[in-house]
Short mmCIF file of N, CA and C in Angstrom, two decimals:
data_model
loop_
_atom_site.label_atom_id
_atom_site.label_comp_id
_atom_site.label_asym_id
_atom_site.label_seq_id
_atom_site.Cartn_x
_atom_site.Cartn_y
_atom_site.Cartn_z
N UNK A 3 -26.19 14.66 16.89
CA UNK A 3 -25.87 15.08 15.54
C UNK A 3 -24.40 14.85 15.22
N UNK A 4 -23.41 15.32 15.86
CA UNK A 4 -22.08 14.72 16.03
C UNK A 4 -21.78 12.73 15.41
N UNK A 5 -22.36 12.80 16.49
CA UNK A 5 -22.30 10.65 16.02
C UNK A 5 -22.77 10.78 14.69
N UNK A 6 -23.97 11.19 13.90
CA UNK A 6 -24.10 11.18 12.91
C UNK A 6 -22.93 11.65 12.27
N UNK A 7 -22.66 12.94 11.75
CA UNK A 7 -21.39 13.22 11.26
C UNK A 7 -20.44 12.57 11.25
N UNK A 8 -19.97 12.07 12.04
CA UNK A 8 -18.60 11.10 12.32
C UNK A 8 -18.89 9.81 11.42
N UNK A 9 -19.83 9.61 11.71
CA UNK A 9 -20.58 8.30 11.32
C UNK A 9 -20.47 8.39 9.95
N UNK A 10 -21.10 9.12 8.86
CA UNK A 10 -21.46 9.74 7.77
C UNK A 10 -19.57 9.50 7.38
N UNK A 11 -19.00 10.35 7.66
CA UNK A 11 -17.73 10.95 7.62
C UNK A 11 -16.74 9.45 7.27
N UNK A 12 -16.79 8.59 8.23
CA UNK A 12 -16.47 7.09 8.37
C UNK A 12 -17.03 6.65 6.92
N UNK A 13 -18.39 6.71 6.82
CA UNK A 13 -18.87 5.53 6.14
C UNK A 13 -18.18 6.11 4.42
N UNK A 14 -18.33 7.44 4.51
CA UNK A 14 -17.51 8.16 3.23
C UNK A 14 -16.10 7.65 3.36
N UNK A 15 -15.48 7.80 4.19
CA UNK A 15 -13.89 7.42 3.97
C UNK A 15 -13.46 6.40 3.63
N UNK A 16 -14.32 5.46 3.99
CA UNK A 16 -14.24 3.98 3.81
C UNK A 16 -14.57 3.72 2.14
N UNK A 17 -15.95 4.09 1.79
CA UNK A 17 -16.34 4.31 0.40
C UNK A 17 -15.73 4.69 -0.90
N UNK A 18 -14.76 5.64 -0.18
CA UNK A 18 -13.65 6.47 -1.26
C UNK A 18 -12.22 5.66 -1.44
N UNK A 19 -12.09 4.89 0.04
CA UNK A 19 -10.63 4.26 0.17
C UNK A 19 -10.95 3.02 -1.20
N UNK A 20 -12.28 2.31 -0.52
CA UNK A 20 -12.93 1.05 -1.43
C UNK A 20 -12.80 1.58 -3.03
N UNK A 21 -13.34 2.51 -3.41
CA UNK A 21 -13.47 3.12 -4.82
C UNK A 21 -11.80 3.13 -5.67
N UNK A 22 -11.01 3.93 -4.44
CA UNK A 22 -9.93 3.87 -4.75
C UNK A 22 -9.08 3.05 -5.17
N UNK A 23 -9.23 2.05 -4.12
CA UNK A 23 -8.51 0.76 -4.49
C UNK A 23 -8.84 -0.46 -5.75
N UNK A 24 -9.89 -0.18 -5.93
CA UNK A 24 -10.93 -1.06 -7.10
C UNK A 24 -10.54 0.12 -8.36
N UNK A 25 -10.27 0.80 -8.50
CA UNK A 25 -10.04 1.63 -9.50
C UNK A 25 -8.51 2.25 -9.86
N UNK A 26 -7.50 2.34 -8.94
CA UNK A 26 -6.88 2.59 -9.02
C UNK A 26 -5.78 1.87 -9.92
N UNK A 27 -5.69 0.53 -9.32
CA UNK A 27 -4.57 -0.38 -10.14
C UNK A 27 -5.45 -0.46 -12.22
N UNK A 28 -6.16 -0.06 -12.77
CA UNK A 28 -6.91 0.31 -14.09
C UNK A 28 -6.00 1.31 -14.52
N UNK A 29 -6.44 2.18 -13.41
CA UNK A 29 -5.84 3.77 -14.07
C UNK A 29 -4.47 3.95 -14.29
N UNK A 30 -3.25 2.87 -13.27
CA UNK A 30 -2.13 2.62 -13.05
C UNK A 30 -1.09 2.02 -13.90
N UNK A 31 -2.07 0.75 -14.21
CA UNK A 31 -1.42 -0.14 -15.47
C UNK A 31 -0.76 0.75 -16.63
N UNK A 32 0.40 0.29 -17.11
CA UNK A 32 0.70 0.75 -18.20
C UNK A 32 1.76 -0.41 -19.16
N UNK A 33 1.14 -1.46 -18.54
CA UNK A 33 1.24 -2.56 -19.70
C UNK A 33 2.37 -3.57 -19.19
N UNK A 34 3.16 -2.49 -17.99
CA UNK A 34 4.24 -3.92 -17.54
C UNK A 34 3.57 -4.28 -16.38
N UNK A 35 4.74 -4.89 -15.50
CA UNK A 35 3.99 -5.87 -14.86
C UNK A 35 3.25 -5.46 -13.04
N UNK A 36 2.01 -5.64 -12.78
CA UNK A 36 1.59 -5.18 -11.90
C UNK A 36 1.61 -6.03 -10.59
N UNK A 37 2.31 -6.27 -9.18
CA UNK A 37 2.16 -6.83 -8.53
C UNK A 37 1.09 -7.03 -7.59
N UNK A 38 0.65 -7.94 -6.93
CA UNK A 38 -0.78 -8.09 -6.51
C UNK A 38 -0.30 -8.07 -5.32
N UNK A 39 -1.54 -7.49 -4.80
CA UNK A 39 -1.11 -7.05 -3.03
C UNK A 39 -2.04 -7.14 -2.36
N UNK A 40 -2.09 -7.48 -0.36
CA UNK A 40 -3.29 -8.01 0.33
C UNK A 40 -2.84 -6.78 1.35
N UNK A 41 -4.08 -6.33 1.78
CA UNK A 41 -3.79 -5.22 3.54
C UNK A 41 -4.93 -5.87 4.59
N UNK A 42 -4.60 -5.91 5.02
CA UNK A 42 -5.55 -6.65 6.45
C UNK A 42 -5.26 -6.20 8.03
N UNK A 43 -6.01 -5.66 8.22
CA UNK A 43 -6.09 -4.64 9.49
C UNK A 43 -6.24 -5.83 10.67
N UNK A 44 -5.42 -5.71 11.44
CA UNK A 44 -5.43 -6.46 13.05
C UNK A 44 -5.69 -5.18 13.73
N UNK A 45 -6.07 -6.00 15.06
CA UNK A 45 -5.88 -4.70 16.65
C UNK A 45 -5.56 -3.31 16.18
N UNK A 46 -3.74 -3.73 16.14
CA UNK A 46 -3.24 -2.39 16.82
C UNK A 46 -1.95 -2.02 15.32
N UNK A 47 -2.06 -3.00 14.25
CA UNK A 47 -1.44 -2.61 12.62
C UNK A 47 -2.47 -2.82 11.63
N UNK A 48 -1.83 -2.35 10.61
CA UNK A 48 -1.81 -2.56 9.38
C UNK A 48 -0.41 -3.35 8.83
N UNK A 49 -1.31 -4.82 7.99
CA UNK A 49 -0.30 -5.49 7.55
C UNK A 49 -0.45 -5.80 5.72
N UNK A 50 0.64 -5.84 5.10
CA UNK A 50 0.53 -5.55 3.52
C UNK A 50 1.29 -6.79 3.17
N UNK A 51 1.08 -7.38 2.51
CA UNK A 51 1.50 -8.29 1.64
C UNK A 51 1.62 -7.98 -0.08
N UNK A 52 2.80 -8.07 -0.72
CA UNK A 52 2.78 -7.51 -2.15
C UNK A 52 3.85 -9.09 -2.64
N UNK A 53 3.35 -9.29 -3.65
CA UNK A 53 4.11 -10.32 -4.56
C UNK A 53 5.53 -9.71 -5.26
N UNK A 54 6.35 -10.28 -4.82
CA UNK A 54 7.85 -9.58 -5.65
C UNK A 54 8.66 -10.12 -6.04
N UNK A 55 8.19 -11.54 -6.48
CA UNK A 55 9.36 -12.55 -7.28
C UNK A 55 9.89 -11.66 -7.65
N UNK A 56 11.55 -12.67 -7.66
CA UNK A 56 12.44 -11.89 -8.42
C UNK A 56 13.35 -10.88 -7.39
N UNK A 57 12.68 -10.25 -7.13
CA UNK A 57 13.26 -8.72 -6.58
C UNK A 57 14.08 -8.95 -5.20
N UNK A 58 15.17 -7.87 -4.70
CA UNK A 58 16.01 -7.69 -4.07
C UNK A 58 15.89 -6.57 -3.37
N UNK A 59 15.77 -6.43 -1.81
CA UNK A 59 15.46 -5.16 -1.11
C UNK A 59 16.03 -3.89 -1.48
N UNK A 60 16.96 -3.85 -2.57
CA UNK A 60 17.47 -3.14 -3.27
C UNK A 60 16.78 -2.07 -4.59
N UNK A 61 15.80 -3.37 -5.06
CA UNK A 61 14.98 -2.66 -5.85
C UNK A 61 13.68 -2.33 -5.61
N UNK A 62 13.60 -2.03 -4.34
CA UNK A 62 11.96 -1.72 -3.98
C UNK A 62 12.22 -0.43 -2.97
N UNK A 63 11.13 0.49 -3.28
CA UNK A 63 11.31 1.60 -2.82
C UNK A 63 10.03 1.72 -2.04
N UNK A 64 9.64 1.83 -0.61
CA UNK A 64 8.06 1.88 0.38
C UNK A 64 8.42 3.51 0.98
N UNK A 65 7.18 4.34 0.83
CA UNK A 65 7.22 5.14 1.08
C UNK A 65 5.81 5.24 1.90
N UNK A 66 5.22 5.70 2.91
CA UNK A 66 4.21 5.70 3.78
C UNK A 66 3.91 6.81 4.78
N UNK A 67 3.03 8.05 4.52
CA UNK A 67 2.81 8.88 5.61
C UNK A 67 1.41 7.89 6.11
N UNK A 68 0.65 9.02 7.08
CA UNK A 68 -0.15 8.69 8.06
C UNK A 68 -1.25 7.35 7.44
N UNK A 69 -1.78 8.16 5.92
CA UNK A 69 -2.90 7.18 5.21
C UNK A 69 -2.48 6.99 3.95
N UNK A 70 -1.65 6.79 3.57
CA UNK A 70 -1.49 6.57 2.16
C UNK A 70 0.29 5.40 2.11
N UNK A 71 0.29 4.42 1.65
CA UNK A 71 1.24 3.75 1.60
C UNK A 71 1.87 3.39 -0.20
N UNK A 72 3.17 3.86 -0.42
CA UNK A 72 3.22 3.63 -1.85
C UNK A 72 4.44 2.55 -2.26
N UNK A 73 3.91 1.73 -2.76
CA UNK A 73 5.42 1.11 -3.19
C UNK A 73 6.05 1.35 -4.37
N UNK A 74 7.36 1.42 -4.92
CA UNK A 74 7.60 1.52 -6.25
C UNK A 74 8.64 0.74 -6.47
N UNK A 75 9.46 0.22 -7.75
CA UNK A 75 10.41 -0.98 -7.81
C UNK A 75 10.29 -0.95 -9.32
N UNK A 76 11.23 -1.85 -9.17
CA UNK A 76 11.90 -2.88 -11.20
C UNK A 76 12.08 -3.96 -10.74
N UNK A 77 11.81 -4.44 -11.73
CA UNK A 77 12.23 -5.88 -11.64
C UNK A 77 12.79 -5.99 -13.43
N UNK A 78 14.10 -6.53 -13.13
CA UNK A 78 15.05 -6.31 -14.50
C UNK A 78 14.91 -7.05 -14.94
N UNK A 79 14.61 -7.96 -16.13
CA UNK A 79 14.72 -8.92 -17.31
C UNK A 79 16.32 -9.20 -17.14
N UNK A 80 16.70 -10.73 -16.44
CA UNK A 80 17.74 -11.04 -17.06
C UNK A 80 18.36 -11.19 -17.82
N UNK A 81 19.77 -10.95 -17.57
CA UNK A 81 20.53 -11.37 -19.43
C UNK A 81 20.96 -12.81 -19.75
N UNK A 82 20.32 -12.61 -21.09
CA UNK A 82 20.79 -14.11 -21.90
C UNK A 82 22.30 -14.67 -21.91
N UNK A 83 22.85 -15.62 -22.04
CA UNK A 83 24.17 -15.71 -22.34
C UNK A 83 23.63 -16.02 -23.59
N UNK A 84 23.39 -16.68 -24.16
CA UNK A 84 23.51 -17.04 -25.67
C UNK A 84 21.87 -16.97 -26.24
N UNK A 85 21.76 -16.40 -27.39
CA UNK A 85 20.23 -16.05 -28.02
C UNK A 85 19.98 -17.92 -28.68
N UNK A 86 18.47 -17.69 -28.18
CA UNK A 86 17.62 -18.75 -28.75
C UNK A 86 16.18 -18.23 -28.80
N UNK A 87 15.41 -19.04 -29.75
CA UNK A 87 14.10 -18.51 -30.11
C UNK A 87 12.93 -19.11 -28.67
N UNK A 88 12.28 -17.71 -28.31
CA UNK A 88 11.60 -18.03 -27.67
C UNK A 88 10.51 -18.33 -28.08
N UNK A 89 9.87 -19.35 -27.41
CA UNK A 89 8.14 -20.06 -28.04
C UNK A 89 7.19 -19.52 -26.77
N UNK A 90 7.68 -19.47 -25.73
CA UNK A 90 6.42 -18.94 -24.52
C UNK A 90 7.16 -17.69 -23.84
N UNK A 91 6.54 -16.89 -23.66
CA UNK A 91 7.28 -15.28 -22.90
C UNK A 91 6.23 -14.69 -21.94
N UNK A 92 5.93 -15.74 -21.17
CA UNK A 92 4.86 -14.98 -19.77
C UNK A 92 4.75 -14.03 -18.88
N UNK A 93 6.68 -13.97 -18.55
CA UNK A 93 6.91 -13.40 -17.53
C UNK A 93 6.45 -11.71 -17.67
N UNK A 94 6.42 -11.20 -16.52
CA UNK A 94 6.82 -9.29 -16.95
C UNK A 94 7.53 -9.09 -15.92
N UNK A 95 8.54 -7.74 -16.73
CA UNK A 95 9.51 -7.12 -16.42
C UNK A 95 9.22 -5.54 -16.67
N UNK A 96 9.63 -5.19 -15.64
CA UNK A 96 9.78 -3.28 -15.57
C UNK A 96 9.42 -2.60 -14.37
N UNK A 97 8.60 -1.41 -14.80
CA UNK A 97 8.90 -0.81 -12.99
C UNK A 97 7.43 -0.85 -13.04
N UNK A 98 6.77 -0.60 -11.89
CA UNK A 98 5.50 -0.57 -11.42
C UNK A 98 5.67 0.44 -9.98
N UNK A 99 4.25 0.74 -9.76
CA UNK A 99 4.10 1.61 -8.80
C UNK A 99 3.08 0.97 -8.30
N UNK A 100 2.55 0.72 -6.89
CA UNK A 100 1.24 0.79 -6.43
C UNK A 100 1.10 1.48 -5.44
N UNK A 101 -0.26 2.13 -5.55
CA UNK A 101 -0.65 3.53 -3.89
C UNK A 101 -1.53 2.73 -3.36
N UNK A 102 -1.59 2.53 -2.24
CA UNK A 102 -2.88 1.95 -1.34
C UNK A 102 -3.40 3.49 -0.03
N UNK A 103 -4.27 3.75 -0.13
CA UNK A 103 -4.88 4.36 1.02
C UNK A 103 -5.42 3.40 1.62
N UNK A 104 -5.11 3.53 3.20
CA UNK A 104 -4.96 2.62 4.25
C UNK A 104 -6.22 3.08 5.44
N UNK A 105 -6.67 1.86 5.35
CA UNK A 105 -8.41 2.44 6.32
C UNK A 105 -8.14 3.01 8.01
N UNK A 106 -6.60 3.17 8.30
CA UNK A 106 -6.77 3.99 9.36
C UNK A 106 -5.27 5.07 9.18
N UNK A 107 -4.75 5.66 10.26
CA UNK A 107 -3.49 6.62 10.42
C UNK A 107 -2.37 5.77 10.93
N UNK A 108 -1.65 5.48 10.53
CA UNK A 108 0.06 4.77 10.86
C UNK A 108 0.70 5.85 11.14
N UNK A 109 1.61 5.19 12.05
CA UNK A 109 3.18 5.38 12.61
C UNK A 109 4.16 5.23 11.60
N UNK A 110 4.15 6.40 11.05
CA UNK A 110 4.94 6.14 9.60
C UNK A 110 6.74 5.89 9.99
N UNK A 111 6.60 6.34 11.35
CA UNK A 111 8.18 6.46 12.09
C UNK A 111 8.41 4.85 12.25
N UNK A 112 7.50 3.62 12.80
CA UNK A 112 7.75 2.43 13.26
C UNK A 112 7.42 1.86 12.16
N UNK A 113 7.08 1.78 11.07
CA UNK A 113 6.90 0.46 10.22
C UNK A 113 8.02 -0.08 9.83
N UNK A 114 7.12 -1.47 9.22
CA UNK A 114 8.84 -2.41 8.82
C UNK A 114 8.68 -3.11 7.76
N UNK A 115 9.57 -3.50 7.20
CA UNK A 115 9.20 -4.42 6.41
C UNK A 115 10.50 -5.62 5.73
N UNK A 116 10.38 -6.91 5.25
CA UNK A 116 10.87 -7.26 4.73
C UNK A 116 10.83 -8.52 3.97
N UNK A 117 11.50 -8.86 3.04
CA UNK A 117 11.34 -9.54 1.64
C UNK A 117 11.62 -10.93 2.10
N UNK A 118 10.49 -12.30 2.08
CA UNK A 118 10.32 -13.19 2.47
C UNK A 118 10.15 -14.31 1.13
N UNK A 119 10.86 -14.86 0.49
CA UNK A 119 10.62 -15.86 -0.26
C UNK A 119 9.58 -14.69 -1.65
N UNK A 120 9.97 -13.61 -2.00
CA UNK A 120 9.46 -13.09 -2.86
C UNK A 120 8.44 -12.01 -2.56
N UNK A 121 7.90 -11.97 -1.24
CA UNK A 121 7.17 -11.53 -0.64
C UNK A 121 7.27 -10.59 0.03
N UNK A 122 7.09 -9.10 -0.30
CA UNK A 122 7.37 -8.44 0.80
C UNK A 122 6.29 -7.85 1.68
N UNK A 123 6.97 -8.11 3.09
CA UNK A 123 5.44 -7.91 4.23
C UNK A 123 5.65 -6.58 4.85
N UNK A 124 4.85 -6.13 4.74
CA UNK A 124 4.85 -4.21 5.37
C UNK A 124 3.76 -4.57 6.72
N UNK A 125 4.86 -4.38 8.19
CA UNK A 125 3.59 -4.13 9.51
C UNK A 125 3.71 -2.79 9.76
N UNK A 126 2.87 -2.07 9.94
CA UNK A 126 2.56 -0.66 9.83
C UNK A 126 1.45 -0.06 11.01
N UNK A 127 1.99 -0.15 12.22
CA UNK A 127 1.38 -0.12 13.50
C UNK A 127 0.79 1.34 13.43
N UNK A 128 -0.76 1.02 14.19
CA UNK A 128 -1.25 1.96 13.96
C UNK A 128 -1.56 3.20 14.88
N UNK A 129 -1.40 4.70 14.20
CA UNK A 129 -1.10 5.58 15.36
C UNK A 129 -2.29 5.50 16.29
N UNK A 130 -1.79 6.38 17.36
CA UNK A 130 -2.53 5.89 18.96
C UNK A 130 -3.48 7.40 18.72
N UNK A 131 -4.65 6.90 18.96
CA UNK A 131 -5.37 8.09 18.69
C UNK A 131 -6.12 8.76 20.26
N UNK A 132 -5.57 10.40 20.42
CA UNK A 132 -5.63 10.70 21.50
C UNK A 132 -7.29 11.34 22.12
N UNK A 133 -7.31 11.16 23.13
CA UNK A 133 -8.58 11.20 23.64
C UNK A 133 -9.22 12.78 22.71
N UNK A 134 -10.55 12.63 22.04
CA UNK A 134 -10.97 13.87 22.42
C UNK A 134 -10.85 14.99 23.52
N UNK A 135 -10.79 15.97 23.04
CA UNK A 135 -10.97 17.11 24.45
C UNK A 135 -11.80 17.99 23.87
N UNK A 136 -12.37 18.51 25.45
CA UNK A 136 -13.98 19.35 25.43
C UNK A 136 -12.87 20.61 25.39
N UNK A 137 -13.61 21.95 24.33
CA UNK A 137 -12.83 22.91 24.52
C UNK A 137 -14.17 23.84 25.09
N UNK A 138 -14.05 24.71 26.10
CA UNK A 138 -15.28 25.28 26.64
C UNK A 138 -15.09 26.58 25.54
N UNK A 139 -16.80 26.68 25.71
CA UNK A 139 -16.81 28.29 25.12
C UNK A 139 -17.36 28.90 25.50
N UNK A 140 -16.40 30.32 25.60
CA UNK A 140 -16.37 31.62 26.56
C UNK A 140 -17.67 32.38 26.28
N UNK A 141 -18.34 33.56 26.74
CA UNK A 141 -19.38 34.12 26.44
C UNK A 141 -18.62 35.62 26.01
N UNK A 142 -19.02 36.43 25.09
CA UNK A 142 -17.70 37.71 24.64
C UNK A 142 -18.45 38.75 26.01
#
């Protein structure tokens, strides 16, 4: 009955992380610009990939306990030297936030990260999970 539970317990956590993440960046948007981001679980991390043209380790803020990883940042609209009429305006500029809940528990003490050609890569090694222990029980 245990394995079930656990099992059950898993297949929910997973379900809620999935829900989360498919729903979350909707609820998040607020019209500037949203960066797109990849997590892909190896062995023994968690590794994040987020798009950050533009940006400077300066303007990005990673914050990460055990299951939940958040990034936040700006990215500033340069200044013009001299005004001319614009005909195409694609880019976006402003601050954004993204939360990811992360499908296992990190070492929030060892992660790392840093800004690669626009790219910033978060490895986020994952905590060491300690053996169960049998606790006996006494008779009163």
């Amino acid at each position: 009955m245990t394995e079930q539970k656990e099992g059950f317990e898993d297949l929910f956590d997973r379900a809620s992380s999935f829900l989360s993440s498919a729903v979350d960046p909707l609820l998040r948007w607020n019209g500037d610009w949203f960066p797109r981001i990849d997590v892909r679980e190896g062995d023994k991390d968690i590794m994040v990939n987020v798009e950050l043209p533009g940006l400077q380790p300066g303007d990005i803020d990673i914050r990460v306990d055990e299951r939940r990883l958040t990034i936040s940042g700006e990215k500033k609209m340069e200044k013009e030297e001299k005004r001319s009429d614009i005909h195409i305006f694609e880019r976006r500029f402003g601050s954004f936030t993204r939360t990811v809940d992360l499908p296992v528990e990190v070492d929030a003490d060892k992660v790392k990260a840093e800004l690669v050609q626009g790219v910033l890569k978060i490895e986020m090694p994952k905590k060491k999970i300690s053996a169960r222990k049998s606790i006996p029980v006494k008779t009163a």
